[in-house]
PDB file of C-alpha atoms in Angstrom:
ATOM      1  CA  UNK A 238      49.927  67.326  13.921  1.00 33.00           C
ATOM      2  CA  UNK A 239      48.457  63.998  12.787  1.00 31.00           C
ATOM      3  CA  UNK A 240      46.616  63.243   9.532  1.00 35.00           C
ATOM      4  CA  UNK A 241      43.002  64.229   9.746  1.00 36.00           C
ATOM      5  CA  UNK A 242      40.890  61.074  10.159  1.00 31.00           C
ATOM      6  CA  UNK A 243      37.454  60.253  11.684  1.00 31.00           C
ATOM      7  CA  UNK A 244      37.271  61.599  15.365  1.00 27.00           C
ATOM      8  CA  UNK A 245      34.580  62.689  17.668  1.00 29.00           C
ATOM      9  CA  UNK A 246      33.597  59.259  18.930  1.00 28.00           C
ATOM     10  CA  UNK A 247      32.476  60.458  22.449  1.00 27.00           C
ATOM     11  CA  UNK A 248      29.285  58.688  23.327  1.00 29.00           C
ATOM     12  CA  UNK A 249      26.339  61.098  23.741  1.00 32.00           C
ATOM     13  CA  UNK A 250      23.472  60.524  26.343  1.00 31.00           C
ATOM     14  CA  UNK A 251      21.181  62.438  24.043  1.00 33.00           C
ATOM     15  CA  UNK A 252      19.110  59.780  22.499  1.00 33.00           C
ATOM     16  CA  UNK A 253      16.387  60.621  19.852  1.00 35.00           C
ATOM     17  CA  UNK A 254      13.439  62.107  21.756  1.00 34.00           C
ATOM     18  CA  UNK A 255      10.820  63.093  19.275  1.00 33.00           C
ATOM     19  CA  UNK A 256       9.859  62.503  15.760  1.00 34.00           C
ATOM     20  CA  UNK A 257      10.140  66.242  15.074  1.00 36.00           C
ATOM     21  CA  UNK A 258      13.954  66.157  15.596  1.00 39.00           C
ATOM     22  CA  UNK A 259      14.656  64.598  12.182  1.00 44.00           C
ATOM     23  CA  UNK A 260      14.101  65.857   8.713  1.00 43.00           C
ATOM     24  CA  UNK A 261      12.656  64.160   5.661  1.00 45.00           C
ATOM     25  CA  UNK A 262      12.218  65.123   2.055  1.00 48.00           C
ATOM     26  CA  UNK A 263      10.446  63.426  -0.802  1.00 47.00           C
ATOM     27  CA  UNK A 264      11.748  64.364  -4.146  1.00 48.00           C
ATOM     28  CA  UNK A 265       9.454  65.192  -7.074  1.00 46.00           C
ATOM     29  CA  UNK A 266       8.465  62.216  -9.279  1.00 49.00           C
ATOM     30  CA  UNK A 267       9.798  62.374 -12.826  1.00 48.00           C
ATOM     31  CA  UNK A 268       7.541  63.707 -15.512  1.00 52.00           C
ATOM     32  CA  UNK A 269       5.774  61.153 -17.787  1.00 52.00           C
ATOM     33  CA  UNK A 270       8.441  59.098 -19.710  1.00 47.00           C
ATOM     34  CA  UNK A 271       8.430  56.915 -22.783  1.00 51.00           C
ATOM     35  CA  UNK A 272       7.037  53.449 -22.279  1.00 54.00           C
ATOM     36  CA  UNK A 273       9.580  51.055 -20.612  1.00 69.00           C
ATOM     37  CA  UNK A 274      12.009  54.003 -19.825  1.00 82.00           C
ATOM     38  CA  UNK A 275      13.044  53.628 -16.252  1.00 92.00           C
ATOM     39  CA  UNK A 276      13.150  56.454 -13.667  1.00 94.00           C
ATOM     40  CA  UNK A 277      13.940  56.816  -9.984  1.00 96.00           C
ATOM     41  CA  UNK A 278      11.491  57.777  -7.292  1.00 97.00           C
ATOM     42  CA  UNK A 279      13.556  58.789  -4.247  1.00 98.00           C
ATOM     43  CA  UNK A 280      13.118  60.074  -0.723  1.00 98.00           C
ATOM     44  CA  UNK A 281      15.561  61.037   2.050  1.00 98.00           C
ATOM     45  CA  UNK A 282      15.742  60.900   5.798  1.00 98.00           C
ATOM     46  CA  UNK A 283      18.394  61.370   8.414  1.00 97.00           C
ATOM     47  CA  UNK A 284      19.752  62.801  11.677  1.00 95.00           C
ATOM     48  CA  UNK A 285      22.757  64.883  12.706  1.00 96.00           C
ATOM     49  CA  UNK A 286      24.752  63.230  15.448  1.00 95.00           C
ATOM     50  CA  UNK A 287      24.241  66.138  17.901  1.00 90.00           C
ATOM     51  CA  UNK A 288      20.535  67.036  17.365  1.00 84.00           C
ATOM     52  CA  UNK A 289      20.411  69.713  20.163  1.00 74.00           C
ATOM     53  CA  UNK A 290      23.416  71.648  18.698  1.00 62.00           C
ATOM     54  CA  UNK A 291      22.427  71.500  14.980  1.00 60.00           C
ATOM     55  CA  UNK A 292      20.211  73.740  12.995  1.00 68.00           C
ATOM     56  CA  UNK A 293      18.682  71.905  10.145  1.00 76.00           C
ATOM     57  CA  UNK A 294      20.022  72.972   6.684  1.00 86.00           C
ATOM     58  CA  UNK A 295      18.743  71.975   3.325  1.00 90.00           C
ATOM     59  CA  UNK A 296      20.724  69.112   1.956  1.00 97.00           C
ATOM     60  CA  UNK A 297      22.481  68.400   5.268  1.00 96.00           C
ATOM     61  CA  UNK A 298      22.253  66.240   8.368  1.00 96.00           C
ATOM     62  CA  UNK A 299      25.187  67.456  10.566  1.00 95.00           C
ATOM     63  CA  UNK A 300      28.432  66.944   8.528  1.00 97.00           C
ATOM     64  CA  UNK A 301      26.651  64.698   6.098  1.00 98.00           C
ATOM     65  CA  UNK A 302      25.375  66.264   2.823  1.00 98.00           C
ATOM     66  CA  UNK A 303      23.202  64.834  -0.023  1.00 98.00           C
ATOM     67  CA  UNK A 304      21.461  65.763  -3.280  1.00 98.00           C
ATOM     68  CA  UNK A 305      19.044  64.437  -5.959  1.00 98.00           C
ATOM     69  CA  UNK A 306      18.974  65.901  -9.480  1.00 98.00           C
ATOM     70  CA  UNK A 307      17.574  65.157 -12.835  1.00 97.00           C
ATOM     71  CA  UNK A 308      18.628  66.121 -16.411  1.00 97.00           C
ATOM     72  CA  UNK A 309      16.956  64.735 -19.581  1.00 95.00           C
ATOM     73  CA  UNK A 310      17.644  61.022 -19.483  1.00 94.00           C
ATOM     74  CA  UNK A 311      19.508  60.867 -16.197  1.00 98.00           C
ATOM     75  CA  UNK A 312      18.480  60.591 -12.517  1.00 98.00           C
ATOM     76  CA  UNK A 313      21.323  61.350 -10.067  1.00 98.00           C
ATOM     77  CA  UNK A 314      21.689  60.686  -6.251  1.00 98.00           C
ATOM     78  CA  UNK A 315      24.601  61.562  -4.017  1.00 98.00           C
ATOM     79  CA  UNK A 316      25.880  61.523  -0.501  1.00 98.00           C
ATOM     80  CA  UNK A 317      29.021  62.908   1.162  1.00 98.00           C
ATOM     81  CA  UNK A 318      30.224  62.678   4.797  1.00 98.00           C
ATOM     82  CA  UNK A 319      32.510  65.420   6.132  1.00 97.00           C
ATOM     83  CA  UNK A 320      35.433  64.368   8.271  1.00 94.00           C
ATOM     84  CA  UNK A 321      34.593  65.463  11.796  1.00 92.00           C
ATOM     85  CA  UNK A 322      38.223  65.805  12.904  1.00 90.00           C
ATOM     86  CA  UNK A 323      38.417  69.168  11.315  1.00 92.00           C
ATOM     87  CA  UNK A 324      36.269  70.613  14.106  1.00 92.00           C
ATOM     88  CA  UNK A 325      39.267  70.362  16.312  1.00 88.00           C
ATOM     89  CA  UNK A 326      41.056  73.058  14.120  1.00 87.00           C
ATOM     90  CA  UNK A 327      38.071  75.492  14.092  1.00 92.00           C
ATOM     91  CA  UNK A 328      36.846  74.296  10.672  1.00 93.00           C
ATOM     92  CA  UNK A 329      33.082  73.278  10.022  1.00 94.00           C
ATOM     93  CA  UNK A 330      33.356  69.731   8.546  1.00 95.00           C
ATOM     94  CA  UNK A 331      29.916  70.125   6.991  1.00 96.00           C
ATOM     95  CA  UNK A 332      30.890  73.005   4.621  1.00 96.00           C
ATOM     96  CA  UNK A 333      33.258  70.794   2.534  1.00 97.00           C
ATOM     97  CA  UNK A 334      30.747  67.913   2.006  1.00 98.00           C
ATOM     98  CA  UNK A 335      27.882  70.388   1.415  1.00 97.00           C
ATOM     99  CA  UNK A 336      29.740  72.411  -1.142  1.00 97.00           C
ATOM    100  CA  UNK A 337      30.771  69.179  -2.932  1.00 98.00           C
ATOM    101  CA  UNK A 338      27.145  67.933  -3.178  1.00 98.00           C
ATOM    102  CA  UNK A 339      25.629  71.382  -4.109  1.00 98.00           C
ATOM    103  CA  UNK A 340      28.147  71.683  -6.974  1.00 98.00           C
ATOM    104  CA  UNK A 341      27.364  68.192  -8.191  1.00 98.00           C
ATOM    105  CA  UNK A 342      23.617  69.074  -8.248  1.00 98.00           C
ATOM    106  CA  UNK A 343      24.273  72.252 -10.145  1.00 98.00           C
ATOM    107  CA  UNK A 344      26.447  70.377 -12.755  1.00 98.00           C
ATOM    108  CA  UNK A 345      23.757  67.924 -13.274  1.00 98.00           C
ATOM    109  CA  UNK A 346      20.882  70.294 -13.617  1.00 98.00           C
ATOM    110  CA  UNK A 347      22.891  72.362 -16.037  1.00 98.00           C
ATOM    111  CA  UNK A 348      23.893  69.284 -18.112  1.00 97.00           C
ATOM    112  CA  UNK A 349      27.526  69.652 -17.501  1.00 97.00           C
ATOM    113  CA  UNK A 350      28.137  65.911 -16.849  1.00 97.00           C
ATOM    114  CA  UNK A 351      28.253  62.560 -18.453  1.00 97.00           C
ATOM    115  CA  UNK A 352      25.748  60.052 -17.221  1.00 96.00           C
ATOM    116  CA  UNK A 353      28.190  57.157 -17.692  1.00 97.00           C
ATOM    117  CA  UNK A 354      31.022  58.973 -15.745  1.00 97.00           C
ATOM    118  CA  UNK A 355      30.013  59.743 -12.201  1.00 98.00           C
ATOM    119  CA  UNK A 356      33.581  59.880 -11.064  1.00 98.00           C
ATOM    120  CA  UNK A 357      34.112  62.813 -13.629  1.00 98.00           C
ATOM    121  CA  UNK A 358      31.161  64.563 -11.893  1.00 98.00           C
ATOM    122  CA  UNK A 359      32.896  64.250  -8.440  1.00 98.00           C
ATOM    123  CA  UNK A 360      36.134  65.276  -9.995  1.00 97.00           C
ATOM    124  CA  UNK A 361      34.677  68.566 -11.640  1.00 97.00           C
ATOM    125  CA  UNK A 362      32.920  69.377  -8.359  1.00 97.00           C
ATOM    126  CA  UNK A 363      36.109  68.866  -6.352  1.00 97.00           C
ATOM    127  CA  UNK A 364      38.332  70.862  -8.710  1.00 96.00           C
ATOM    128  CA  UNK A 365      35.834  73.652  -8.637  1.00 95.00           C
ATOM    129  CA  UNK A 366      36.005  73.615  -4.847  1.00 93.00           C
ATOM    130  CA  UNK A 367      39.784  73.904  -5.118  1.00 92.00           C
ATOM    131  CA  UNK A 368      39.479  76.905  -7.436  1.00 92.00           C
ATOM    132  CA  UNK A 369      37.099  78.755  -5.153  1.00 88.00           C
ATOM    133  CA  UNK A 370      38.260  82.276  -4.354  1.00 79.00           C
ATOM    134  CA  UNK A 371      37.242  81.651  -0.625  1.00 83.00           C
ATOM    135  CA  UNK A 372      38.755  78.256   0.252  1.00 88.00           C
ATOM    136  CA  UNK A 373      36.370  75.665   1.760  1.00 94.00           C
ATOM    137  CA  UNK A 374      38.695  73.647   3.950  1.00 94.00           C
ATOM    138  CA  UNK A 375      38.045  70.178   5.057  1.00 95.00           C
ATOM    139  CA  UNK A 376      37.650  66.574   3.880  1.00 96.00           C
ATOM    140  CA  UNK A 377      34.829  64.279   2.878  1.00 98.00           C
ATOM    141  CA  UNK A 378      33.957  60.845   1.542  1.00 98.00           C
ATOM    142  CA  UNK A 379      31.406  60.731  -1.359  1.00 98.00           C
ATOM    143  CA  UNK A 380      29.261  58.374  -3.376  1.00 98.00           C
ATOM    144  CA  UNK A 381      27.261  59.198  -6.440  1.00 98.00           C
ATOM    145  CA  UNK A 382      24.804  57.049  -8.453  1.00 98.00           C
ATOM    146  CA  UNK A 383      23.556  57.919 -11.882  1.00 98.00           C
ATOM    147  CA  UNK A 384      20.691  56.150 -13.647  1.00 98.00           C
ATOM    148  CA  UNK A 385      20.907  56.411 -17.478  1.00 97.00           C
ATOM    149  CA  UNK A 386      17.304  55.888 -18.523  1.00 96.00           C
ATOM    150  CA  UNK A 387      18.302  55.162 -22.134  1.00 96.00           C
ATOM    151  CA  UNK A 388      20.356  52.217 -21.185  1.00 96.00           C
ATOM    152  CA  UNK A 389      18.556  51.228 -17.877  1.00 97.00           C
ATOM    153  CA  UNK A 390      21.950  51.200 -16.326  1.00 98.00           C
ATOM    154  CA  UNK A 391      23.266  52.726 -13.092  1.00 98.00           C
ATOM    155  CA  UNK A 392      26.815  54.064 -13.066  1.00 98.00           C
ATOM    156  CA  UNK A 393      28.401  54.578  -9.650  1.00 98.00           C
ATOM    157  CA  UNK A 394      31.524  56.185  -8.152  1.00 98.00           C
ATOM    158  CA  UNK A 395      32.483  55.862  -4.496  1.00 98.00           C
ATOM    159  CA  UNK A 396      35.287  57.251  -2.419  1.00 98.00           C
ATOM    160  CA  UNK A 397      35.632  56.096   1.140  1.00 98.00           C
ATOM    161  CA  UNK A 398      33.006  54.390   3.302  1.00 97.00           C
ATOM    162  CA  UNK A 399      29.667  56.048   2.367  1.00 98.00           C
ATOM    163  CA  UNK A 400      28.029  53.653  -0.246  1.00 98.00           C
ATOM    164  CA  UNK A 401      25.155  52.056  -1.934  1.00 98.00           C
ATOM    165  CA  UNK A 402      23.157  48.746  -1.975  1.00 98.00           C
ATOM    166  CA  UNK A 403      20.863  47.491  -4.781  1.00 98.00           C
ATOM    167  CA  UNK A 404      18.268  44.899  -3.908  1.00 98.00           C
ATOM    168  CA  UNK A 405      16.177  42.623  -6.245  1.00 98.00           C
ATOM    169  CA  UNK A 406      13.968  39.694  -5.470  1.00 98.00           C
ATOM    170  CA  UNK A 407      14.876  39.851  -1.802  1.00 97.00           C
ATOM    171  CA  UNK A 408      18.664  39.737  -2.373  1.00 98.00           C
ATOM    172  CA  UNK A 409      21.540  42.181  -2.631  1.00 98.00           C
ATOM    173  CA  UNK A 410      22.583  42.155  -6.263  1.00 98.00           C
ATOM    174  CA  UNK A 411      25.110  44.904  -6.377  1.00 98.00           C
ATOM    175  CA  UNK A 412      26.801  47.041  -3.743  1.00 98.00           C
ATOM    176  CA  UNK A 413      29.742  49.378  -3.292  1.00 98.00           C
ATOM    177  CA  UNK A 414      33.099  48.509  -1.875  1.00 96.00           C
ATOM    178  CA  UNK A 415      34.460  50.288   1.095  1.00 96.00           C
ATOM    179  CA  UNK A 416      37.765  52.216   0.485  1.00 97.00           C
ATOM    180  CA  UNK A 417      39.985  52.270   3.598  1.00 96.00           C
ATOM    181  CA  UNK A 418      43.595  53.220   4.119  1.00 96.00           C
ATOM    182  CA  UNK A 419      43.366  51.345   7.441  1.00 94.00           C
ATOM    183  CA  UNK A 420      40.548  50.679   9.979  1.00 96.00           C
ATOM    184  CA  UNK A 421      38.278  53.708  10.478  1.00 94.00           C
ATOM    185  CA  UNK A 422      40.386  55.812   8.035  1.00 95.00           C
ATOM    186  CA  UNK A 423      38.445  55.920   4.691  1.00 97.00           C
ATOM    187  CA  UNK A 424      39.643  57.466   1.419  1.00 98.00           C
ATOM    188  CA  UNK A 425      38.703  61.071   1.332  1.00 97.00           C
ATOM    189  CA  UNK A 426      38.756  64.165  -0.864  1.00 97.00           C
ATOM    190  CA  UNK A 427      40.547  67.107   1.095  1.00 96.00           C
ATOM    191  CA  UNK A 428      41.524  70.742   0.932  1.00 94.00           C
ATOM    192  CA  UNK A 429      43.856  71.280   3.884  1.00 89.00           C
ATOM    193  CA  UNK A 430      45.051  74.649   5.137  1.00 85.00           C
ATOM    194  CA  UNK A 431      48.135  76.032   3.509  1.00 80.00           C
ATOM    195  CA  UNK A 432      51.261  74.284   4.649  1.00 71.00           C
ATOM    196  CA  UNK A 433      49.434  71.213   5.944  1.00 68.00           C
ATOM    197  CA  UNK A 434      48.983  69.165   2.768  1.00 65.00           C
ATOM    198  CA  UNK A 435      51.601  66.571   3.764  1.00 70.00           C
ATOM    199  CA  UNK A 436      49.942  65.947   7.062  1.00 71.00           C
ATOM    200  CA  UNK A 437      46.362  65.257   5.714  1.00 83.00           C
ATOM    201  CA  UNK A 438      44.969  62.341   3.790  1.00 87.00           C
ATOM    202  CA  UNK A 439      44.072  63.531   0.362  1.00 90.00           C
ATOM    203  CA  UNK A 440      42.886  60.981  -2.310  1.00 95.00           C
ATOM    204  CA  UNK A 441      42.280  62.022  -5.835  1.00 94.00           C
ATOM    205  CA  UNK A 442      38.764  61.856  -7.220  1.00 95.00           C
ATOM    206  CA  UNK A 443      40.174  59.563  -9.942  1.00 93.00           C
ATOM    207  CA  UNK A 444      40.740  56.979  -7.182  1.00 96.00           C
ATOM    208  CA  UNK A 445      37.072  56.454  -6.793  1.00 97.00           C
ATOM    209  CA  UNK A 446      35.800  52.952  -7.214  1.00 98.00           C
ATOM    210  CA  UNK A 447      33.445  52.934 -10.183  1.00 98.00           C
ATOM    211  CA  UNK A 448      30.913  50.373 -11.326  1.00 98.00           C
ATOM    212  CA  UNK A 449      27.980  49.942 -13.694  1.00 98.00           C
ATOM    213  CA  UNK A 450      24.937  47.737 -13.362  1.00 98.00           C
ATOM    214  CA  UNK A 451      21.757  47.152 -15.419  1.00 98.00           C
ATOM    215  CA  UNK A 452      18.635  47.671 -13.241  1.00 98.00           C
ATOM    216  CA  UNK A 453      15.164  46.289 -13.587  1.00 97.00           C
ATOM    217  CA  UNK A 454      11.725  47.455 -12.791  1.00 97.00           C
ATOM    218  CA  UNK A 455      11.187  47.373  -9.013  1.00 98.00           C
ATOM    219  CA  UNK A 456      14.861  47.357  -7.949  1.00 98.00           C
ATOM    220  CA  UNK A 457      15.601  49.134  -4.636  1.00 98.00           C
ATOM    221  CA  UNK A 458      18.586  51.487  -4.312  1.00 98.00           C
ATOM    222  CA  UNK A 459      19.862  52.646  -0.996  1.00 98.00           C
ATOM    223  CA  UNK A 460      22.518  55.303  -0.867  1.00 98.00           C
ATOM    224  CA  UNK A 461      23.751  56.122   2.616  1.00 98.00           C
ATOM    225  CA  UNK A 462      26.605  57.311   4.807  1.00 98.00           C
ATOM    226  CA  UNK A 463      28.565  55.183   7.196  1.00 98.00           C
ATOM    227  CA  UNK A 464      26.288  56.220  10.100  1.00 98.00           C
ATOM    228  CA  UNK A 465      23.900  53.628   8.555  1.00 98.00           C
ATOM    229  CA  UNK A 466      26.279  50.890   7.515  1.00 98.00           C
ATOM    230  CA  UNK A 467      28.268  50.985  10.714  1.00 98.00           C
ATOM    231  CA  UNK A 468      25.242  50.495  12.938  1.00 98.00           C
ATOM    232  CA  UNK A 469      22.550  48.526  11.048  1.00 98.00           C
ATOM    233  CA  UNK A 470      23.489  44.804  10.394  1.00 98.00           C
ATOM    234  CA  UNK A 471      23.142  43.824   6.819  1.00 98.00           C
ATOM    235  CA  UNK A 472      20.357  41.293   7.311  1.00 98.00           C
ATOM    236  CA  UNK A 473      18.182  43.924   9.187  1.00 97.00           C
ATOM    237  CA  UNK A 474      18.855  46.502   6.409  1.00 98.00           C
ATOM    238  CA  UNK A 475      17.899  43.894   3.723  1.00 98.00           C
ATOM    239  CA  UNK A 476      14.642  43.078   5.449  1.00 98.00           C
ATOM    240  CA  UNK A 477      13.705  46.799   5.388  1.00 98.00           C
ATOM    241  CA  UNK A 478      14.693  47.159   1.625  1.00 98.00           C
ATOM    242  CA  UNK A 479      12.780  44.048   0.607  1.00 98.00           C
ATOM    243  CA  UNK A 480       9.645  45.588   1.935  1.00 98.00           C
ATOM    244  CA  UNK A 481       9.747  48.292  -0.676  1.00 98.00           C
ATOM    245  CA  UNK A 482      10.661  46.421  -3.912  1.00 98.00           C
ATOM    246  CA  UNK A 483       8.496  47.729  -6.664  1.00 97.00           C
ATOM    247  CA  UNK A 484       7.110  50.507  -4.439  1.00 97.00           C
ATOM    248  CA  UNK A 485       5.433  53.386  -6.282  1.00 96.00           C
ATOM    249  CA  UNK A 486       3.896  55.204  -3.316  1.00 97.00           C
ATOM    250  CA  UNK A 487       6.385  57.911  -2.131  1.00 97.00           C
ATOM    251  CA  UNK A 488       4.658  57.946   1.372  1.00 98.00           C
ATOM    252  CA  UNK A 489       5.336  54.168   1.910  1.00 98.00           C
ATOM    253  CA  UNK A 490       8.919  54.699   0.623  1.00 98.00           C
ATOM    254  CA  UNK A 491       9.341  57.606   3.072  1.00 98.00           C
ATOM    255  CA  UNK A 492       8.056  55.526   5.914  1.00 98.00           C
ATOM    256  CA  UNK A 493      10.804  52.890   5.385  1.00 98.00           C
ATOM    257  CA  UNK A 494      13.511  55.507   4.909  1.00 98.00           C
ATOM    258  CA  UNK A 495      12.417  56.973   8.184  1.00 98.00           C
ATOM    259  CA  UNK A 496      12.483  53.502   9.805  1.00 98.00           C
ATOM    260  CA  UNK A 497      16.026  52.848   8.624  1.00 98.00           C
ATOM    261  CA  UNK A 498      17.152  56.294   9.887  1.00 98.00           C
ATOM    262  CA  UNK A 499      15.520  55.850  13.215  1.00 98.00           C
ATOM    263  CA  UNK A 500      16.984  52.301  13.692  1.00 98.00           C
ATOM    264  CA  UNK A 501      20.444  53.547  12.842  1.00 98.00           C
ATOM    265  CA  UNK A 502      20.067  56.442  15.246  1.00 98.00           C
ATOM    266  CA  UNK A 503      18.845  54.160  18.088  1.00 98.00           C
ATOM    267  CA  UNK A 504      21.614  51.580  17.545  1.00 98.00           C
ATOM    268  CA  UNK A 505      24.370  54.197  17.315  1.00 98.00           C
ATOM    269  CA  UNK A 506      23.738  55.102  20.982  1.00 97.00           C
ATOM    270  CA  UNK A 507      23.243  51.543  22.182  1.00 98.00           C
ATOM    271  CA  UNK A 508      26.364  50.866  24.296  1.00 97.00           C
ATOM    272  CA  UNK A 509      25.546  47.114  24.646  1.00 97.00           C
ATOM    273  CA  UNK A 510      24.959  46.346  20.910  1.00 97.00           C
ATOM    274  CA  UNK A 511      27.525  44.429  18.927  1.00 98.00           C
ATOM    275  CA  UNK A 512      27.315  46.775  15.896  1.00 98.00           C
ATOM    276  CA  UNK A 513      28.980  46.169  12.520  1.00 98.00           C
ATOM    277  CA  UNK A 514      31.433  48.844  13.499  1.00 98.00           C
ATOM    278  CA  UNK A 515      32.301  47.039  16.770  1.00 98.00           C
ATOM    279  CA  UNK A 516      32.755  43.757  14.923  1.00 98.00           C
ATOM    280  CA  UNK A 517      35.112  45.425  12.375  1.00 97.00           C
ATOM    281  CA  UNK A 518      36.993  47.047  15.261  1.00 97.00           C
ATOM    282  CA  UNK A 519      37.537  43.624  16.999  1.00 97.00           C
ATOM    283  CA  UNK A 520      38.705  42.121  13.680  1.00 97.00           C
ATOM    284  CA  UNK A 521      41.309  44.774  13.805  1.00 97.00           C
ATOM    285  CA  UNK A 522      42.364  44.098  17.345  1.00 97.00           C
ATOM    286  CA  UNK A 523      40.391  46.816  19.058  1.00 97.00           C
ATOM    287  CA  UNK A 524      38.140  45.402  21.837  1.00 96.00           C
ATOM    288  CA  UNK A 525      35.005  47.570  21.852  1.00 96.00           C
ATOM    289  CA  UNK A 526      31.320  47.000  22.034  1.00 97.00           C
ATOM    290  CA  UNK A 527      28.269  49.320  21.106  1.00 98.00           C
ATOM    291  CA  UNK A 528      27.149  51.445  18.213  1.00 98.00           C
ATOM    292  CA  UNK A 529      28.950  54.315  16.545  1.00 98.00           C
ATOM    293  CA  UNK A 530      27.353  57.789  17.172  1.00 97.00           C
ATOM    294  CA  UNK A 531      27.467  59.554  13.862  1.00 97.00           C
ATOM    295  CA  UNK A 532      25.508  61.627  11.410  1.00 97.00           C
ATOM    296  CA  UNK A 533      22.976  59.436   9.425  1.00 98.00           C
ATOM    297  CA  UNK A 534      21.786  60.011   5.915  1.00 98.00           C
ATOM    298  CA  UNK A 535      19.389  57.638   4.011  1.00 98.00           C
ATOM    299  CA  UNK A 536      18.564  58.118   0.376  1.00 98.00           C
ATOM    300  CA  UNK A 537      16.026  55.458  -0.609  1.00 98.00           C
ATOM    301  CA  UNK A 538      14.908  54.879  -4.105  1.00 98.00           C
ATOM    302  CA  UNK A 539      13.022  52.493  -6.344  1.00 98.00           C
ATOM    303  CA  UNK A 540      13.302  51.994 -10.137  1.00 98.00           C
ATOM    304  CA  UNK A 541      10.063  52.260 -12.020  1.00 96.00           C
ATOM    305  CA  UNK A 542       9.553  51.572 -15.778  1.00 89.00           C
TER     306      UNK A 542
END
């Protein structure tokens, strides 16, 4: 038995065939805040890879999961991407990522976290999962972004190849670093079946890459799974993000989030497109072309003072 890694790359002929096949959600704007105190306005959009075989679930797009939460002076966003290879062993990959994000959300809303330590939030969620009486088996990448309103600073923690981008004045001013053991094998939190721990990649939450960055009014924050970054070239993504700098209208923000998700979905199933994933594969000696069919999650936010 080999280590669980990303699998399920078979190209599907099922291309998006109707706007009603994807789900969107606009989070509630923050209540009135003190003058100059920043907050985040966020929306979400996405697709499961296999639309016809997936029932829409709150906080999920296929094996991807996400959450948004607020507590006092902190706004928190998170995404996680369940490792699809577990499906070959009769395990639902979306359960692990969903549990991880739901637990993070609950810890935030109950105030059981530190706004400057998002890696700690991931760790507490992961260890709670390990202690669950009914084990939730699987693996997942994860990325969490916390805005501390008191300091106008975002604190981030990233494990694997989901990630974030921050845009200001038309340029990327801060972004996450991908964590890979080797090509197409990202860092991941795991809970394998008994007796299989040595055969499965299992990175500690403490191995998360952490950063902090002071934000300004109008900054755009994109938090997404690799279904976006593997299929949408950086410059195209930047052009979309530039268009909502300083945006306060949630409907406009939602429109751009939908546009990014739709673009990623279309390119994922384009077998003639030289995608970022295909370019990375070729750089690693694998001669392929086309997009990478995958679940897609887009959390799009702007910072408002």
